[in-house]
Amino acid sequence: MPLKDGSEIAGTWKLVSVAAALDKPRTEENRIWEFRTDGTIITSGYNRHFKTEDRHEWKYKIVNGRISADDPGRPGKTIDYSVYEMKGNEMILKGGIEGFYFFKKQ
């Protein structure tokens, strides 16, 4: 589902789980992703990779219908996501590092 602009994803989303593919086991998450209309993403909550609570803020823009976000660890690089599915208060993003990201709107 190509995005026209950031308003379609704007708001606060709970990242419930991630998976390498739709038919692969899901890893539970408990993080909040906030997409702001000014092009800022804020992620917060428990980071299972670093085993601690954290908060990150970086920029994103919609490019060719996809979310192109700055890669916090690699200046000048981006991490891209496409909206695989969005219905009601649920959204699935495809791409990034994990593969598939399963969200519920907060």
Coordinates of C-alpha atoms in Angstrom, one line a residue:
M1 CA 0.0 0.0 0.0
P2 CA 1.9 3.1 -1.2
L3 CA 1.6 6.1 1.2
K4 CA 0.8 9.6 -0.2
D5 CA 2.2 11.3 2.9
G6 CA 3.0 10.9 6.6
S7 CA -0.5 11.7 7.7
E8 CA -1.7 8.1 6.9
I9 CA 0.7 6.7 9.6
A10 CA 0.8 9.7 11.9
G11 CA 0.2 8.9 15.6
T12 CA 1.3 6.5 18.3
W13 CA 1.7 2.8 17.5
K14 CA 2.6 -0.1 19.8
L15 CA 5.0 -2.5 18.1
V16 CA 3.5 -5.8 19.2
S17 CA 5.8 -8.2 17.5
V18 CA 8.3 -8.7 14.6
A19 CA 9.0 -11.7 12.3
A20 CA 11.4 -12.5 9.5
A21 CA 8.4 -13.5 7.3
L22 CA 4.6 -13.6 7.6
D23 CA 4.7 -17.4 8.1
K24 CA 7.7 -17.4 10.6
P25 CA 7.4 -17.3 14.4
R26 CA 6.9 -13.8 15.8
T27 CA 9.1 -12.3 18.4
E28 CA 7.2 -10.3 21.0
E29 CA 8.0 -6.6 21.3
N30 CA 6.8 -3.9 23.7
R31 CA 7.9 -0.7 22.1
I32 CA 6.1 2.5 21.1
W33 CA 6.7 4.1 17.7
E34 CA 5.4 7.6 17.3
F35 CA 5.2 9.0 13.7
R36 CA 4.9 12.7 13.9
T37 CA 3.7 14.8 10.9
D38 CA 6.9 16.9 11.1
G39 CA 8.9 13.9 9.8
T40 CA 10.1 12.7 13.2
I41 CA 9.9 9.1 14.5
I42 CA 10.3 8.5 18.2
T43 CA 10.7 4.9 19.4
S44 CA 10.7 4.0 23.1
G45 CA 10.3 1.1 25.5
Y46 CA 12.2 -2.0 26.2
N47 CA 14.9 -2.7 23.6
R48 CA 15.4 -6.5 23.5
H49 CA 18.7 -6.2 21.6
F50 CA 20.3 -4.0 24.3
K51 CA 18.2 -5.4 27.2
T52 CA 17.3 -2.0 28.5
E53 CA 14.7 0.8 28.2
D54 CA 15.6 3.4 25.7
R55 CA 14.3 6.2 23.5
H56 CA 15.4 7.2 20.0
E57 CA 14.4 10.0 17.8
W58 CA 15.2 10.4 14.1
K59 CA 13.8 11.7 10.8
Y60 CA 11.7 10.0 8.1
K61 CA 10.1 11.0 4.9
I62 CA 7.8 9.3 2.4
V63 CA 9.7 8.5 -0.8
N64 CA 7.9 6.6 -3.6
G65 CA 5.1 5.6 -1.3
R66 CA 7.5 4.1 1.3
I67 CA 8.8 5.2 4.7
S68 CA 12.5 6.2 4.4
A69 CA 13.9 6.6 7.9
D70 CA 17.4 7.7 8.9
D71 CA 19.4 4.8 10.3
P72 CA 20.4 5.9 13.8
G73 CA 23.6 3.9 13.8
R74 CA 24.8 4.8 10.3
P75 CA 24.7 8.5 9.4
G76 CA 23.7 9.1 5.8
K77 CA 22.1 5.7 5.4
T78 CA 18.4 4.9 5.5
I79 CA 16.2 2.1 6.6
D80 CA 13.1 1.6 4.3
Y81 CA 9.7 0.2 5.2
S82 CA 6.6 -0.2 3.1
V83 CA 3.1 -0.6 4.5
Y84 CA 2.3 -4.2 3.8
E85 CA -1.2 -3.9 5.3
M86 CA -3.2 -1.3 7.2
K87 CA -6.8 -2.0 8.4
G88 CA -8.6 -0.6 11.4
N89 CA -6.1 0.0 14.2
E90 CA -3.6 -2.4 12.9
M91 CA -0.6 -1.9 10.6
I92 CA 2.1 -4.3 9.2
L93 CA 5.3 -2.7 7.9
K94 CA 7.6 -4.7 5.7
G95 CA 11.3 -4.1 5.4
G96 CA 13.8 -2.7 7.9
I97 CA 16.0 -5.0 9.8
E98 CA 13.5 -7.5 11.2
G99 CA 11.4 -8.2 8.1
F100 CA 7.8 -7.6 9.2
Y101 CA 6.6 -5.3 12.0
F102 CA 3.1 -5.8 13.5
F103 CA 1.6 -2.7 15.1
K104 CA -1.6 -1.7 16.9
K105 CA -2.7 2.0 17.0
Q106 CA -2.6 3.5 20.5

